[in-house]
XYZ file of C-alpha atoms in Angstrom:
402
model
C 9.694 27.648 10.493
C 8.195 27.799 6.978
C 5.939 24.691 6.163
C 7.536 24.447 2.628
C 9.322 21.290 2.140
C 13.107 21.491 2.642
C 14.907 19.518 0.019
C 17.924 17.520 0.940
C 21.245 17.810 -0.820
C 21.345 15.315 -3.850
C 24.597 13.982 -2.533
C 22.690 12.828 0.465
C 20.329 10.776 -1.630
C 21.695 10.009 -5.156
C 19.035 10.923 -7.754
C 17.103 13.319 -5.349
C 17.186 16.028 -8.036
C 15.301 13.756 -10.510
C 13.036 11.918 -8.254
C 9.980 13.706 -6.909
C 10.112 13.388 -3.162
C 8.729 15.394 -0.156
C 11.745 16.444 1.793
C 11.078 18.153 5.243
C 13.489 18.901 7.922
C 13.384 20.394 11.497
C 10.820 20.620 14.198
C 7.089 21.446 13.673
C 5.335 23.973 15.753
C 4.143 22.807 19.257
C 0.544 21.671 19.214
C -1.585 24.708 19.966
C -4.910 23.117 19.864
C -7.660 22.478 17.222
C -7.131 20.196 14.450
C -3.716 18.447 14.979
C -3.251 17.884 11.079
C -3.753 21.465 10.261
C -0.015 22.113 10.075
C 1.052 18.713 9.081
C 3.598 18.912 6.292
C 3.006 16.797 3.224
C 3.038 16.800 -0.622
C 1.576 14.790 -3.377
C 3.889 11.902 -4.268
C 3.952 10.123 -7.534
C 3.788 6.598 -5.924
C 1.021 6.700 -3.407
C -1.587 5.360 -5.767
C 0.307 2.006 -5.703
C -0.579 -0.632 -3.233
C 0.930 -0.395 0.203
C 2.989 -3.729 0.181
C 3.249 -3.615 4.139
C -0.608 -3.276 4.502
C -1.831 -5.369 7.485
C -4.667 -6.698 5.291
C -2.084 -8.241 3.062
C -0.242 -9.776 6.115
C 2.331 -7.168 6.845
C 3.836 -6.932 10.297
C 6.429 -5.412 12.377
C 8.240 -8.586 13.551
C 10.829 -6.975 15.855
C 12.382 -3.727 17.156
C 15.353 -3.006 19.397
C 13.103 -0.630 21.593
C 9.537 0.441 21.894
C 9.672 1.999 25.457
C 7.055 4.734 24.863
C 4.971 3.398 21.777
C 4.673 -0.056 20.268
C 6.246 -0.809 17.009
C 2.920 -2.412 15.633
C 1.487 1.040 15.325
C 3.594 1.762 12.277
C 1.529 -0.239 10.008
C -2.054 0.625 11.467
C -4.600 1.673 8.692
C -5.398 5.236 8.558
C -3.803 8.311 9.848
C -2.435 8.575 13.215
C -4.585 9.979 16.024
C -3.467 12.516 18.523
C -5.158 12.815 21.999
C -3.391 15.681 23.856
C -4.857 14.494 27.178
C -3.818 10.922 26.867
C -0.769 10.076 29.189
C 0.200 6.811 30.678
C 2.569 5.669 33.392
C 5.456 6.105 31.045
C 4.453 9.520 29.632
C 2.587 10.827 26.641
C 0.696 8.113 24.757
C 1.586 8.374 21.042
C -0.107 6.505 18.029
C 3.191 5.424 16.437
C 6.470 3.769 17.197
C 8.628 5.714 19.857
C 11.818 4.713 21.494
C 13.476 6.238 24.667
C 16.012 8.915 24.418
C 19.576 7.565 23.755
C 22.286 8.665 25.890
C 26.163 8.619 25.776
C 28.638 6.479 27.648
C 29.705 8.842 30.384
C 29.250 12.303 31.950
C 31.916 13.616 29.701
C 30.363 12.002 26.579
C 26.537 12.547 27.379
C 25.456 12.275 23.763
C 24.685 9.139 21.637
C 27.389 8.078 19.155
C 27.342 8.970 15.500
C 26.355 5.341 14.615
C 23.867 4.807 17.393
C 20.278 4.166 16.259
C 17.120 2.228 16.887
C 15.590 -0.309 14.279
C 12.394 -2.145 13.446
C 12.131 -5.080 11.044
C 9.107 -4.973 8.797
C 7.600 -8.052 6.962
C 5.882 -7.007 3.834
C 2.369 -8.396 3.389
C 3.175 -9.341 -0.095
C 6.674 -9.404 -1.754
C 7.136 -6.849 -4.452
C 9.077 -4.050 -6.133
C 9.250 -1.064 -3.980
C 8.588 2.226 -5.931
C 8.250 4.474 -2.893
C 8.119 4.833 0.926
C 6.536 7.263 3.101
C 7.875 7.712 6.782
C 5.252 9.719 8.477
C 6.186 11.531 11.770
C 2.622 12.831 12.351
C 2.380 14.353 15.895
C 5.831 13.776 16.592
C 6.810 17.416 16.576
C 10.043 17.522 18.553
C 10.607 14.100 19.239
C 11.109 12.520 15.816
C 14.274 11.118 14.642
C 16.964 13.346 13.124
C 17.355 11.122 10.143
C 16.199 7.703 8.756
C 17.727 5.030 6.576
C 15.960 1.885 5.125
C 17.344 -1.352 3.851
C 15.680 -4.320 2.197
C 16.072 -7.944 1.611
C 14.497 -10.879 -0.151
C 14.416 -14.202 1.873
C 12.388 -17.315 1.303
C 9.742 -18.645 3.696
C 9.132 -16.960 7.018
C 12.484 -16.093 8.540
C 12.458 -15.272 12.283
C 14.032 -12.084 13.588
C 17.066 -13.855 14.592
C 17.553 -15.104 10.987
C 16.906 -11.524 9.614
C 19.561 -10.153 11.844
C 22.294 -12.805 11.073
C 25.414 -11.065 9.882
C 25.477 -12.980 6.739
C 22.164 -11.453 5.408
C 22.958 -8.971 2.617
C 20.666 -5.937 2.963
C 20.185 -3.462 0.180
C 20.079 0.199 0.971
C 16.857 1.612 -0.343
C 17.062 5.135 1.629
C 20.596 6.070 2.667
C 20.594 7.973 5.940
C 18.772 11.185 5.290
C 17.259 13.971 7.485
C 13.612 14.147 8.002
C 11.058 16.644 9.558
C 8.793 16.384 12.422
C 4.983 16.102 12.004
C 5.555 15.376 8.204
C 4.996 12.752 5.702
C 8.419 12.299 4.469
C 8.515 10.600 1.011
C 11.269 8.578 -0.619
C 11.132 7.360 -4.288
C 12.903 4.110 -4.855
C 14.411 2.952 -8.136
C 15.817 -0.394 -7.098
C 14.381 -2.935 -9.661
C 14.145 -5.987 -7.376
C 11.713 -8.049 -5.406
C 11.909 -7.661 -1.590
C 10.259 -9.347 1.397
C 11.456 -7.614 4.432
C 12.569 -4.071 5.496
C 14.878 -2.751 8.211
C 13.821 0.745 9.287
C 16.437 2.768 11.084
C 15.861 5.901 12.977
C 19.011 7.879 14.063
C 19.672 8.265 16.861
C 16.129 7.723 18.347
C 12.659 9.089 18.398
C 9.196 8.517 17.005
C 7.706 7.532 13.524
C 3.830 7.403 13.368
C 3.289 5.479 10.219
C 5.249 3.572 7.523
C 3.763 3.122 3.958
C 5.711 0.980 1.393
C 4.171 1.481 -2.067
C 5.063 -0.708 -4.936
C 4.078 -3.590 -7.332
C 3.159 -6.998 -6.082
C 5.351 -9.837 -7.520
C 3.842 -13.078 -6.514
C 5.513 -16.503 -6.201
C 4.619 -18.318 -9.575
C 5.287 -21.670 -7.849
C 2.700 -21.174 -5.189
C 0.000 -19.904 -7.808
C 0.776 -22.935 -9.962
C 0.283 -25.239 -7.085
C -2.899 -23.514 -6.159
C -4.217 -24.313 -9.672
C -7.525 -22.260 -9.309
C -7.297 -18.879 -7.578
C -8.428 -15.271 -7.679
C -6.573 -14.061 -10.807
C -7.512 -10.458 -9.785
C -6.492 -10.523 -6.219
C -4.078 -7.724 -5.000
C -1.922 -10.403 -3.207
C -1.713 -12.479 -6.346
C -0.534 -9.541 -8.416
C -3.726 -8.226 -9.816
C -4.001 -4.244 -10.312
C -6.655 -1.673 -10.413
C -5.282 0.404 -13.299
C -7.796 3.175 -13.851
C -11.298 4.223 -12.791
C -13.856 6.818 -13.710
C -14.312 7.995 -10.094
C -12.396 7.833 -6.870
C -14.356 10.390 -4.979
C -15.187 8.360 -1.890
C -12.685 5.434 -1.898
C -10.079 3.840 -3.973
C -10.936 1.235 -6.758
C -8.063 -0.914 -5.491
C -10.108 -1.613 -2.379
C -12.115 -3.973 -4.611
C -9.299 -6.386 -4.925
C -8.106 -6.393 -1.362
C -8.156 -9.587 0.851
C -11.345 -10.807 2.664
C -14.840 -9.367 2.578
C -15.342 -5.793 3.060
C -15.929 -4.892 6.838
C -17.406 -1.350 6.380
C -18.755 1.076 3.577
C -15.525 2.700 2.796
C -13.559 -0.460 2.659
C -15.042 -0.941 -1.046
C -15.321 1.388 -3.923
C -18.037 4.012 -4.028
C -18.386 6.976 -6.560
C -20.190 10.408 -6.270
C -23.669 10.602 -7.481
C -23.910 10.897 -11.230
C -26.192 13.802 -12.675
C -25.658 12.690 -16.330
C -26.570 9.639 -18.412
C -23.009 7.930 -18.200
C -21.834 5.284 -15.902
C -18.802 4.423 -13.822
C -16.232 1.802 -14.311
C -12.897 0.216 -13.219
C -10.231 -1.260 -15.438
C -8.043 -3.884 -14.178
C -4.910 -5.904 -15.142
C -4.718 -9.709 -14.074
C -1.725 -11.283 -12.336
C -0.873 -12.614 -15.740
C -2.688 -14.028 -18.772
C -5.400 -16.423 -17.303
C -8.469 -18.392 -17.877
C -11.348 -17.009 -16.082
C -14.216 -19.494 -15.049
C -16.211 -17.804 -12.234
C -16.972 -14.401 -11.038
C -17.954 -12.694 -7.664
C -19.250 -9.357 -7.351
C -19.798 -8.310 -3.762
C -21.606 -5.213 -2.414
C -21.108 -5.741 1.108
C -21.910 -2.814 3.357
C -23.279 -0.865 0.504
C -26.879 -0.801 1.418
C -28.329 2.439 -0.079
C -25.439 3.085 -2.440
C -24.679 -0.157 -4.125
C -24.487 -0.052 -7.915
C -27.788 -0.999 -9.659
C -26.470 -3.137 -12.390
C -22.774 -4.464 -13.467
C -21.366 -5.495 -16.757
C -18.133 -7.308 -17.226
C -15.738 -7.232 -20.193
C -12.342 -8.797 -20.849
C -9.532 -8.279 -23.201
C -6.436 -10.443 -24.060
C -3.206 -8.592 -24.796
C -1.477 -11.822 -25.512
C 1.693 -11.374 -23.439
C 0.107 -11.709 -20.108
C 1.099 -8.181 -19.038
C -2.007 -6.241 -19.549
C -2.898 -3.649 -22.373
C -2.098 -0.519 -20.396
C -4.496 1.658 -22.159
C -5.458 4.794 -20.987
C -8.729 6.644 -21.009
C -12.023 4.928 -20.314
C -10.786 1.407 -20.983
C -11.958 1.108 -24.565
C -14.982 -0.571 -26.201
C -15.588 -3.871 -27.974
C -14.199 -2.322 -31.237
C -10.853 -1.966 -29.315
C -10.680 -5.656 -28.224
C -13.126 -5.921 -25.319
C -15.555 -8.784 -25.306
C -18.523 -9.026 -22.955
C -18.572 -11.918 -20.722
C -21.381 -10.829 -18.104
C -24.060 -8.771 -19.688
C -25.736 -5.868 -17.605
C -27.012 -7.738 -14.545
C -29.026 -6.542 -11.574
C -27.106 -6.112 -8.388
C -28.622 -6.409 -4.814
C -27.463 -4.177 -1.861
C -25.038 -5.876 0.695
C -24.874 -9.027 -1.150
C -22.150 -11.507 -2.707
C -23.271 -12.316 -6.260
C -21.701 -15.441 -7.920
C -21.647 -16.207 -11.555
C -20.256 -19.294 -13.462
C -19.250 -18.259 -16.897
C -20.942 -20.440 -19.748
C -17.342 -21.240 -20.896
C -13.895 -20.108 -19.795
C -12.358 -16.961 -21.153
C -8.741 -16.102 -21.698
C -7.796 -12.507 -20.512
C -5.252 -10.256 -19.338
C -7.381 -7.208 -18.503
C -10.778 -6.951 -17.235
C -13.459 -3.936 -17.033
C -16.379 -3.608 -14.744
C -19.112 -1.119 -15.577
C -21.639 -0.081 -12.937
C -24.891 1.495 -13.721
C -25.452 4.258 -13.163
C -23.187 4.769 -10.193
C -22.719 3.869 -6.517
C -20.240 1.047 -5.780
C -19.031 -2.497 -5.257
C -16.905 -3.610 -2.494
C -15.104 -6.629 -4.060
C -14.456 -8.222 -7.453
C -13.170 -11.725 -7.575
C -12.251 -13.633 -10.842
C -11.482 -17.346 -10.215
C -9.486 -19.297 -12.817
C -5.915 -20.490 -13.602
C -2.998 -19.220 -15.413
C -2.585 -20.074 -18.993
C 0.780 -21.652 -20.020
C 1.868 -18.381 -21.472
C 0.858 -16.487 -18.362
C 2.611 -18.738 -16.059
C 5.815 -18.495 -18.133
C 5.842 -14.794 -18.192
C 5.209 -14.604 -14.416
C 8.044 -17.174 -13.793
C 10.483 -15.154 -16.068
C 9.667 -11.887 -14.108
C 9.971 -13.411 -10.663
C 13.327 -14.783 -11.746
C 14.552 -11.526 -13.246
C 13.543 -9.578 -10.135
C 15.264 -11.968 -7.681
C 18.573 -11.467 -9.282
């Protein structure tokens, strides 16, 4: 079988001919030794630069599944690619790094095959609610035991609903991915164009089989009531709606790591650039959750011991509408509206640096410059929403909740 993606019929997925997606069908070759990812089928997808809303670090979880006989449902959201050990067997059979259900059967000897509507399901709580732009259903290492097709539904419910509440017949689920054929040992991508905020997914595999990883890429939409109640919070945190919009370098790790929850626990959990051989410097440009008043800054270099940035400089810009400037290129200069709030300051390796600003500054966009290269693990900007920022956030929240 060719490793080229097999594109499904547009009637099977409305808009498929206009949304870039990886479509794979059919079995992969049996594992023949060596690197198990050598024949893994995948494509570059236009949405994978966005945060994974189901990330365990954000609080994502698989709260229920109808069957997990061969492999636990929690594996779906594990960080990193699925691992494969050809020698690892347990008392139930081959141990797989994914979610795998038993083989479905029919009702009698004369009807041995599962029914057309028979399927397995898992309920996924997003770590942070948001607008979903794309989903990756990765069947890595499930070469002949992957589902024939998948479908994915979503819902927005307040609070922390139980599995029983999510399964209540009165819950109105929205179809994000209609039933669509997928391929084995492949990263099956689905672009989503539903402009709504969601909190939970129902992942269906038809009729049974295994999925290694699930990634749910999108834009965080925080609860404005919660942020208002907090008063002072991290205006840049991913879970609060902050975004890493652009960066000079992504060679070793993503700049989005710098706004993830908690302190970095290892070197590649932050942002590290390649070594510069010129006289320029590296930088990241961010958009705040909304227009806010920044009062204090943390720049953390945890676990960056021989490769931390030598110095850092922080600048801000106020686009006025709380939505960020959205400029391209290198983020601009003071002449384009940037104002320095933290001059070039010496950083220490593996250290959390704290700065109280001389006076609060209002901003929608922030840029950190590091000199000459290296990295930081986290950037925190503590403050509160302005009246204008809070109003804009509340209006967007209401619009996306229908």
